[in-house]
Short mmCIF file of C-alpha atoms and ligand atoms in Angstrom, two decimals:
data_model
loop_
_atom_site.label_atom_id
_atom_site.label_comp_id
_atom_site.label_asym_id
_atom_site.label_seq_id
_atom_site.Cartn_x
_atom_site.Cartn_y
_atom_site.Cartn_z
CA LEU A 1 -86.88 105.04 -1.15
CA ASP A 2 -83.18 104.87 -0.79
CA ILE A 3 -80.38 106.87 0.70
CA ARG A 4 -79.80 108.84 -2.52
CA TRP A 5 -83.35 110.03 -2.39
CA LEU A 6 -82.95 110.98 1.25
CA THR A 7 -79.76 112.87 0.76
CA ALA A 8 -80.82 114.56 -2.43
CA CYS A 9 -81.79 117.65 -0.55
CA MET A 10 -78.83 117.71 1.81
CA GLU A 11 -76.30 119.47 -0.29
CA VAL A 12 -72.91 120.74 0.59
CA GLY A 13 -72.45 124.11 -1.07
CA ARG A 14 -70.06 127.00 -0.79
CA PRO A 15 -70.28 129.79 1.77
CA VAL A 16 -71.65 133.12 0.49
CA ASP A 17 -68.54 135.12 1.12
CA SER A 18 -65.90 132.97 -0.54
CA GLU A 19 -63.25 135.59 0.15
CA LYS A 20 -63.45 134.89 3.86
CA TYR A 21 -63.55 131.14 3.44
CA GLN A 22 -60.88 130.10 1.04
CA LEU A 23 -61.24 126.39 1.72
CA PRO A 24 -59.96 124.16 -1.03
CA GLU A 25 -62.86 122.78 -3.10
CA ASP A 26 -63.62 119.10 -2.45
CA GLU A 27 -60.41 118.48 -0.57
CA ASP A 28 -60.89 115.57 1.78
CA ARG A 29 -59.06 116.51 4.93
CA SER A 30 -58.35 113.23 6.55
CA VAL A 31 -55.51 114.57 8.60
CA THR A 32 -56.58 115.70 12.05
CA SER A 33 -55.68 119.38 12.37
CA ASP A 34 -54.11 120.68 15.55
CA LEU A 35 -57.57 121.93 16.60
CA ASP A 36 -58.06 121.81 20.37
CA ARG A 37 -61.06 119.49 20.48
CA ASP A 38 -61.63 120.15 24.19
CA SER A 39 -62.36 123.77 23.33
CA ILE A 40 -65.31 122.91 21.06
CA SER A 41 -68.42 124.33 22.72
CA GLU A 42 -71.47 122.25 23.49
CA TYR A 43 -73.49 125.16 22.04
CA ALA A 44 -73.81 125.60 18.28
CA CYS A 45 -73.93 129.38 18.79
CA GLN A 46 -70.27 129.19 19.96
CA ARG A 47 -69.14 127.16 16.99
CA ARG A 48 -68.48 128.49 13.47
CA THR A 49 -70.23 126.00 11.18
CA THR A 50 -69.96 126.68 7.46
CA LEU A 51 -71.43 124.57 4.69
CA LYS A 52 -68.16 122.71 4.27
CA ASN A 53 -68.94 119.45 6.01
CA TYR A 54 -65.99 117.06 6.19
CA ASN A 55 -68.07 114.41 7.90
CA GLN A 56 -71.18 114.11 5.81
CA LYS A 57 -71.26 110.31 5.86
CA PHE A 58 -71.50 110.49 9.66
CA THR A 59 -73.85 113.46 9.87
CA ASP A 60 -76.24 111.95 7.24
CA ALA A 61 -76.34 108.75 9.28
CA PHE A 62 -77.08 110.65 12.51
CA GLU A 63 -79.80 112.72 10.84
CA ILE A 64 -81.57 109.57 9.60
CA LEU A 65 -81.43 108.06 13.09
CA ALA A 66 -82.61 111.34 14.67
CA GLU A 67 -85.48 111.53 12.23
CA ASN A 68 -86.49 107.94 13.00
CA TYR A 69 -86.45 108.71 16.72
CA GLU A 70 -88.54 111.83 16.02
CA PHE A 71 -91.07 109.68 14.11
CA ASN A 72 -91.21 107.36 17.11
CA GLU A 73 -91.42 110.27 19.57
CA ASN A 74 -88.22 109.38 21.35
CA LYS A 75 -87.16 112.93 22.11
CA GLY A 76 -84.02 112.07 24.09
CA PHE A 77 -82.27 110.03 21.38
CA CYS A 78 -83.53 112.38 18.69
CA THR A 79 -81.86 115.33 20.39
CA ALA A 80 -78.71 113.33 21.08
CA PHE A 81 -78.23 112.44 17.38
CA ARG A 82 -79.16 115.95 16.15
CA ARG A 83 -76.57 117.45 18.47
CA ALA A 84 -73.97 114.92 17.40
CA ALA A 85 -74.58 115.65 13.74
CA SER A 86 -74.43 119.38 14.43
CA VAL A 87 -71.11 119.30 16.28
CA LEU A 88 -69.43 117.12 13.58
CA LYS A 89 -70.40 119.69 10.99
CA CYS A 90 -67.95 122.18 12.51
CA LEU A 91 -64.94 119.90 12.51
CA PRO A 92 -62.25 121.07 10.07
CA PHE A 93 -61.17 117.50 9.32
CA THR A 94 -62.69 114.13 8.39
CA ILE A 95 -62.95 111.57 11.18
CA VAL A 96 -60.89 108.54 10.26
CA GLN A 97 -60.38 106.87 13.65
CA VAL A 98 -62.36 106.87 16.89
CA HIS A 99 -59.52 108.74 18.56
CA ASP A 100 -60.41 111.74 16.37
CA ILE A 101 -63.56 112.50 18.39
CA GLU A 102 -61.89 112.49 21.81
CA GLY A 103 -62.87 115.66 23.63
CA VAL A 104 -65.62 116.54 21.15
CA PRO A 105 -68.94 117.24 22.97
CA TRP A 106 -72.07 115.12 22.51
CA MET A 107 -70.17 111.97 21.58
CA GLY A 108 -72.16 109.54 23.72
CA LYS A 109 -71.95 105.75 23.70
CA GLN A 110 -74.57 105.23 20.97
CA VAL A 111 -73.03 107.94 18.79
CA LYS A 112 -69.57 106.48 19.15
CA GLY A 113 -70.92 103.05 18.24
CA ILE A 114 -72.31 104.40 14.95
CA ILE A 115 -69.08 106.19 14.20
CA GLU A 116 -67.08 103.02 14.81
CA ASP A 117 -69.41 101.03 12.51
CA ILE A 118 -69.01 103.56 9.73
CA ILE A 119 -65.22 103.74 10.13
CA GLU A 120 -64.88 99.94 10.16
CA GLU A 121 -67.63 98.79 7.77
CA GLY A 122 -68.14 101.90 5.65
CA GLU A 123 -71.76 101.99 6.78
CA SER A 124 -73.90 101.50 9.84
CA SER A 125 -76.20 98.48 10.07
CA LYS A 126 -78.49 100.48 12.39
CA VAL A 127 -78.95 103.17 9.75
CA LYS A 128 -79.56 100.51 7.08
CA ALA A 129 -82.19 98.92 9.28
CA VAL A 130 -83.97 102.27 9.63
CA LEU A 131 -83.89 102.87 5.87
CA ASP A 132 -85.38 99.42 5.34
CA ASN A 133 -87.95 99.84 8.07
CA GLU A 134 -91.49 99.90 6.72
CA ASN A 135 -92.77 102.40 9.22
CA TYR A 136 -89.88 104.82 8.67
CA ARG A 137 -90.23 104.63 4.89
CA SER A 138 -93.97 105.23 4.99
CA VAL A 139 -93.76 108.16 7.43
CA LYS A 140 -90.89 109.66 5.43
CA LEU A 141 -92.96 109.31 2.27
CA PHE A 142 -96.20 110.65 3.77
CA THR A 143 -94.54 113.63 5.45
CA SER A 144 -92.95 114.54 2.14
CA VAL A 145 -96.37 115.83 1.16
CA PHE A 146 -96.88 119.49 2.07
CA GLY A 147 -99.46 119.62 4.91
CA VAL A 148 -98.89 116.11 6.18
CA GLY A 149 -97.40 115.88 9.63
CA LEU A 150 -96.58 113.04 11.97
CA LYS A 151 -100.15 112.61 13.23
CA THR A 152 -101.65 112.18 9.80
CA SER A 153 -98.79 109.92 8.62
CA ASP A 154 -99.27 107.72 11.63
CA LYS A 155 -102.98 107.49 11.01
CA TRP A 156 -102.48 106.53 7.39
CA TYR A 157 -99.85 103.97 8.38
CA ARG A 158 -102.17 102.39 10.93
CA MET A 159 -104.88 102.24 8.28
CA GLY A 160 -102.54 100.03 6.28
CA LEU A 161 -101.67 102.63 3.65
CA ARG A 162 -98.11 102.44 2.34
CA THR A 163 -97.90 104.48 -0.87
CA LEU A 164 -99.11 107.90 -2.01
CA GLU A 165 -101.16 106.20 -4.74
CA GLU A 166 -103.02 104.26 -2.04
CA VAL A 167 -103.64 107.47 -0.11
CA LYS A 168 -104.93 109.23 -3.23
CA ARG A 169 -107.18 106.26 -4.08
CA ASP A 170 -108.79 106.08 -0.63
CA LYS A 171 -112.02 107.99 -1.10
CA ASN A 172 -112.85 107.90 2.64
CA LEU A 173 -109.89 110.14 3.48
CA LYS A 174 -110.65 113.78 4.05
CA LEU A 175 -107.65 115.75 2.91
CA THR A 176 -107.12 119.31 4.17
CA ARG A 177 -106.82 122.17 1.70
CA MET A 178 -103.11 122.23 2.40
CA GLN A 179 -102.72 118.52 1.72
CA LYS A 180 -104.69 118.76 -1.50
CA ALA A 181 -102.27 121.45 -2.65
CA GLY A 182 -99.42 119.23 -1.47
CA PHE A 183 -100.58 116.34 -3.68
CA LEU A 184 -101.38 118.59 -6.59
CA HIS A 185 -97.88 120.16 -6.67
CA TYR A 186 -96.04 117.16 -5.21
CA ASP A 187 -93.27 116.87 -7.83
CA ASP A 188 -92.45 120.56 -7.82
CA LEU A 189 -92.51 120.86 -4.05
CA THR A 190 -90.31 117.83 -3.44
CA SER A 191 -87.68 118.92 -5.92
CA CYS A 192 -85.33 121.32 -4.17
CA VAL A 193 -85.64 125.07 -4.71
CA SER A 194 -82.47 126.30 -6.42
CA LYS A 195 -80.75 129.59 -5.68
CA ALA A 196 -81.88 130.85 -9.07
CA GLU A 197 -85.49 129.94 -8.29
CA ALA A 198 -85.19 131.62 -4.88
CA ASP A 199 -83.90 134.75 -6.64
CA ALA A 200 -86.84 134.64 -9.05
CA ALA A 201 -89.22 134.32 -6.09
CA SER A 202 -87.44 137.27 -4.39
CA LEU A 203 -88.09 139.46 -7.43
CA ILE A 204 -91.80 138.54 -7.34
CA VAL A 205 -92.04 139.33 -3.62
CA GLN A 206 -90.08 142.59 -3.85
CA ASP A 207 -92.04 143.70 -6.87
CA VAL A 208 -95.43 143.38 -5.18
CA VAL A 209 -94.34 144.62 -1.70
CA TRP A 210 -92.60 147.73 -3.12
CA LYS A 211 -95.60 148.52 -5.26
CA ILE A 212 -97.68 148.73 -2.10
CA VAL A 213 -95.13 150.17 0.34
CA PRO A 214 -92.07 151.55 -1.48
CA ASN A 215 -89.91 151.85 1.65
CA ALA A 216 -90.64 148.37 2.99
CA ILE A 217 -87.59 146.20 3.73
CA VAL A 218 -87.65 142.70 2.23
CA THR A 219 -85.05 140.25 3.43
CA ILE A 220 -84.46 136.68 2.44
CA ALA A 221 -83.85 134.52 5.53
CA GLY A 222 -83.62 130.74 6.15
CA GLY A 223 -81.09 128.55 4.43
CA PHE A 224 -80.52 130.85 1.47
CA ARG A 225 -79.30 133.62 3.83
CA ARG A 226 -76.85 131.06 5.22
CA GLY A 227 -75.43 130.57 1.74
CA LYS A 228 -77.15 127.35 0.84
CA GLN A 229 -77.57 126.70 -2.88
CA THR A 230 -80.84 124.79 -2.43
CA GLY A 231 -83.69 124.72 0.03
CA HIS A 232 -87.15 123.32 0.58
CA ASP A 233 -88.76 126.79 0.64
CA VAL A 234 -87.88 130.46 0.51
CA ASP A 235 -88.30 132.47 3.69
CA PHE A 236 -88.90 136.24 3.60
CA LEU A 237 -89.07 138.83 6.34
CA ILE A 238 -90.89 142.04 5.56
CA THR A 239 -90.85 145.16 7.71
CA VAL A 240 -92.51 148.51 7.24
CA PRO A 241 -90.76 151.38 8.96
CA GLY A 242 -93.35 153.77 10.29
CA SER A 243 -97.00 153.08 9.74
CA LYS A 244 -98.70 150.31 11.74
CA GLN A 245 -101.71 150.38 9.53
CA GLU A 246 -99.64 149.81 6.39
CA GLU A 247 -97.96 146.97 8.21
CA GLU A 248 -101.28 145.26 9.07
CA GLU A 249 -102.72 145.62 5.58
CA LEU A 250 -99.67 144.74 3.54
CA LEU A 251 -100.03 140.95 3.34
CA HIS A 252 -103.74 141.20 2.55
CA THR A 253 -102.97 143.50 -0.37
CA VAL A 254 -100.11 141.25 -1.54
CA ILE A 255 -102.51 138.27 -1.63
CA ASP A 256 -105.13 140.27 -3.54
CA ILE A 257 -102.62 141.31 -6.19
CA TRP A 258 -101.15 137.82 -6.55
CA LYS A 259 -104.62 136.32 -6.87
CA LYS A 260 -105.37 138.75 -9.70
CA GLN A 261 -102.06 137.84 -11.36
CA GLU A 262 -102.90 134.13 -10.87
CA LEU A 263 -99.56 133.59 -9.12
CA LEU A 264 -100.99 132.11 -5.92
CA LEU A 265 -101.40 128.33 -5.96
CA TYR A 266 -102.11 128.08 -2.21
CA TYR A 267 -101.96 130.38 0.81
CA ASP A 268 -102.74 130.46 4.47
CA LEU A 269 -102.68 133.83 6.12
CA ILE A 270 -102.15 133.77 9.83
CA GLU A 271 -102.85 136.97 11.75
CA SER A 272 -100.42 138.13 14.43
CA THR A 273 -101.04 136.70 17.88
CA PHE A 274 -98.53 138.98 19.53
CA GLU A 275 -99.77 140.73 22.63
CA ASP A 276 -97.43 143.03 24.54
CA THR A 277 -99.13 142.33 27.84
CA LYS A 278 -98.15 138.68 27.76
CA LEU A 279 -94.45 139.47 27.64
CA PRO A 280 -92.16 137.75 28.48
CA SER A 281 -94.08 134.53 29.22
CA ARG A 282 -95.26 133.92 25.71
CA LYS A 283 -96.43 130.54 24.55
CA VAL A 284 -93.30 128.55 23.86
CA ASP A 285 -94.76 125.94 21.53
CA ALA A 286 -95.44 128.47 18.76
CA LEU A 287 -92.41 129.42 16.63
CA ASP A 288 -93.44 133.05 16.95
CA HIS A 289 -96.43 135.35 16.87
CA PHE A 290 -95.85 137.38 13.71
CA GLN A 291 -98.44 137.79 11.00
CA LYS A 292 -97.40 135.42 8.24
CA CYS A 293 -98.42 133.80 5.04
CA PHE A 294 -97.52 130.25 4.07
CA ALA A 295 -97.89 130.16 0.33
CA ILE A 296 -97.20 128.21 -2.83
CA LEU A 297 -96.14 130.61 -5.58
CA LYS A 298 -96.22 130.04 -9.28
CA VAL A 299 -92.71 130.99 -10.39
CA HIS A 300 -92.23 131.22 -14.12
CA LYS A 301 -89.16 129.59 -15.50
CA GLU A 302 -86.51 131.44 -17.46
CA ARG A 303 -86.98 130.58 -21.11
CA GLU A 304 -84.09 128.30 -21.97
CA ASP A 305 -85.25 127.51 -25.48
CA LYS A 306 -84.91 130.91 -27.12
CA GLY A 307 -82.98 129.44 -30.04
CA ASN A 308 -85.36 126.58 -30.31
CA SER A 309 -88.67 128.29 -31.06
CA ILE A 310 -89.67 125.90 -33.84
CA ARG A 311 -89.61 123.02 -31.38
CA SER A 312 -91.63 124.93 -28.76
CA LYS A 313 -94.23 125.87 -31.36
CA ALA A 314 -94.84 122.19 -31.96
CA PHE A 315 -96.41 121.94 -28.50
CA SER A 316 -99.69 123.48 -27.53
CA GLU A 317 -99.76 125.94 -24.58
CA GLU A 318 -101.10 123.34 -22.15
CA GLU A 319 -98.35 120.87 -22.89
CA ILE A 320 -95.54 123.14 -21.81
CA LYS A 321 -95.50 123.85 -18.10
CA ASP A 322 -93.35 126.91 -17.93
CA TRP A 323 -93.58 127.42 -14.19
CA LYS A 324 -92.67 125.72 -10.91
CA ALA A 325 -94.64 125.65 -7.70
CA ILE A 326 -92.46 127.04 -4.92
CA ARG A 327 -93.08 127.20 -1.18
CA VAL A 328 -92.72 130.69 0.14
CA ASP A 329 -93.06 131.96 3.71
CA LEU A 330 -93.75 135.66 4.23
CA VAL A 331 -93.36 137.04 7.71
CA VAL A 332 -94.34 140.55 8.63
CA VAL A 333 -92.20 141.94 11.44
CA PRO A 334 -92.63 145.13 13.42
CA PHE A 335 -89.56 147.30 12.84
CA GLU A 336 -88.37 147.26 16.48
CA GLN A 337 -88.37 143.41 16.52
CA TYR A 338 -86.65 143.03 13.18
CA ALA A 339 -83.20 141.99 14.49
CA PHE A 340 -84.75 139.29 16.68
CA ALA A 341 -86.91 137.97 13.88
CA LEU A 342 -83.99 137.95 11.42
CA LEU A 343 -81.81 136.06 13.87
CA GLY A 344 -84.60 133.55 14.54
CA TRP A 345 -85.60 133.04 10.88
CA THR A 346 -82.05 132.68 9.58
CA GLY A 347 -81.50 129.38 11.44
CA SER A 348 -80.27 126.75 11.21
CA THR A 349 -82.90 125.15 13.42
CA GLN A 350 -80.16 123.51 15.49
CA PHE A 351 -78.32 126.82 15.79
CA GLU A 352 -81.53 128.50 17.01
CA ARG A 353 -82.21 125.75 19.59
CA ASP A 354 -78.71 126.12 21.01
CA LEU A 355 -78.89 129.89 20.99
CA ARG A 356 -82.06 129.83 23.12
CA ARG A 357 -80.61 127.08 25.32
CA TYR A 358 -77.44 129.15 25.81
CA ALA A 359 -79.44 132.25 26.70
CA THR A 360 -81.51 130.35 29.25
CA HIS A 361 -78.82 128.27 30.91
CA GLU A 362 -75.72 130.41 30.63
CA LYS A 363 -77.19 133.93 30.82
CA LYS A 364 -80.52 133.60 32.65
CA MET A 365 -82.10 135.39 29.69
CA MET A 366 -85.07 134.52 27.49
CA LEU A 367 -84.62 134.81 23.76
CA ASP A 368 -87.30 134.33 21.16
CA ASN A 369 -88.04 135.78 17.70
CA HIS A 370 -89.49 138.94 19.30
CA ALA A 371 -87.22 139.97 22.13
CA LEU A 372 -84.48 139.28 24.65
CA TYR A 373 -85.37 139.42 28.33
CA ASP A 374 -82.86 139.54 31.16
CA LYS A 375 -84.44 137.65 34.07
CA THR A 376 -81.91 138.89 36.61
CA LYS A 377 -82.29 142.56 35.77
CA LYS A 378 -85.94 142.08 34.80
CA ILE A 379 -85.54 144.19 31.69
CA PHE A 380 -85.90 143.77 27.93
CA LEU A 381 -82.67 144.31 26.02
CA ASN A 382 -83.29 146.22 22.77
CA ALA A 383 -81.34 145.49 19.63
CA ALA A 384 -81.28 147.08 16.21
CA SER A 385 -79.04 144.43 14.67
CA GLU A 386 -78.07 140.79 15.09
CA GLU A 387 -74.62 141.95 16.22
CA GLU A 388 -76.22 143.71 19.18
CA ILE A 389 -78.09 140.56 20.22
CA PHE A 390 -74.89 138.49 20.15
CA ALA A 391 -73.25 141.24 22.19
CA HIS A 392 -76.04 141.20 24.82
CA LEU A 393 -75.57 137.45 25.10
CA GLY A 394 -71.79 137.83 25.47
CA LEU A 395 -71.20 135.83 22.29
CA ASP A 396 -68.72 136.41 19.47
CA TYR A 397 -70.66 137.39 16.36
CA LEU A 398 -71.26 134.63 13.83
CA GLU A 399 -72.05 135.55 10.26
CA PRO A 400 -75.15 133.87 8.74
CA TRP A 401 -72.98 131.44 6.75
CA GLU A 402 -71.29 130.37 9.99
CA ARG A 403 -74.66 129.29 11.44
CA ASN A 404 -75.07 126.08 9.43
CA ALA A 405 -74.97 123.96 12.54
N1 DCT B 501 -86.77 127.56 12.54
C1 DCT B 501 -86.56 127.36 13.93
N2 DCT B 501 -87.13 126.30 14.52
C2 DCT B 501 -87.88 125.41 13.79
C3 DCT B 501 -88.07 125.62 12.44
C4 DCT B 501 -87.52 126.71 11.83
O1 DCT B 501 -85.91 128.15 14.56
N3 DCT B 501 -88.41 124.37 14.43
C5 DCT B 501 -86.14 128.73 11.93
C6 DCT B 501 -84.77 128.46 11.47
C7 DCT B 501 -84.79 128.47 9.99
C8 DCT B 501 -86.07 129.27 9.66
O2 DCT B 501 -86.90 129.11 10.79
C9 DCT B 501 -86.72 128.79 8.40
O3 DCT B 501 -87.12 127.40 8.53
P1 DCT B 501 -86.90 126.35 7.38
O4 DCT B 501 -87.28 126.94 6.04
O5 DCT B 501 -87.57 125.13 7.79
O6 DCT B 501 -85.33 126.11 7.46
P2 DCT B 501 -84.20 126.39 6.44
O7 DCT B 501 -82.94 126.39 7.25
O8 DCT B 501 -84.51 127.60 5.62
O9 DCT B 501 -84.21 125.06 5.60
P3 DCT B 501 -84.51 124.87 4.03
O10 DCT B 501 -83.25 125.26 3.34
O11 DCT B 501 -84.80 123.40 3.85
O12 DCT B 501 -85.69 125.73 3.65
MG1 MG B 502 -86.27 127.68 4.39
#
């Protein structure tokens, strides 16, 4: 495990709408712009954060430290480093001296220390120590398997296991169905999903959904909606205007069809746990209560060897794997909650955290993936679009590609 492996998935791409963001490609802006740093909000939902990150060497370092704190259940430091990474992603210049971060929020003592180390030494010894730490490396490795969380990783580590081979060899371990799929498709699932692969998955999803409900709306959310060129999965929201029954049955029918087509390598269908009566004090630990399907789809590769058919004929069918296992999340959303679900599932995770924190602390409102509740007026605020939700919260609208906090 080394830093290259860790950062392989953290790419810096171009925003979707390049007309609006004519930033010079790869230009390293080391000159501090005349940006008023005191005006940078402590909330990611009040910062425009595109994929152009001028401070990746700092944000990568913070994210490694945050992750290590997460592994060790130190929530305070984890949050501090996540917020620090997030805020640096919106700076329109590269930090070259400590003075550059004066007035920038979330620059605490520890954070400043790391920044100083990186400026002076080119790297941080604290980050290096984490990357060399046996516990960090093992947990990072174990959690890279689909279905393995911190609890399982910790258990394996305490059992003395250090490699995936050791885990696979241990016959006493009872793997869940999800973990078995994770090991089976490990290489595919740990190599990033490209934009082209996400588009191919979109076609598969649209094709089956529209066959069942022709007027259903299928939207790609998550990182790809924010303009990222790679991701760890592809997130889809599906809504069926009109019939509740069609809505409830849709995912079941999708699964049946995919099974017949042998496209489904794994799935877990979770029924909706949404109950109107419990509003607005819903369980906060669940991401949301929509019916959803966590799946691994078999996505067939575009044939690249059209002019090379003699070579392909030399291999038997089994030898050529012409597909890739891709993680796909399908979320079925009632039409009237669509804007809230879209806002919640577009992310980034840090953007979402700050949006909810802003609603709670600045507006005395409660925002989740289902609704927005005004605690002062004791009413739900309806919204048909993301723009309306931003407006209810008194926020300037941020386009999806400005939410890469
Ligand atoms: N989300 C959230 N809180 C979380 C996890 C996720 O609000 N704890 C939201 C934001 C993004 C969306 O769900 C989809 O989640 P991921 O697929 O994990 O995020 P992503 O941004 O799409 O990242 P990736 O590109 O790696 O798939
Ligand atoms: Mg995603």
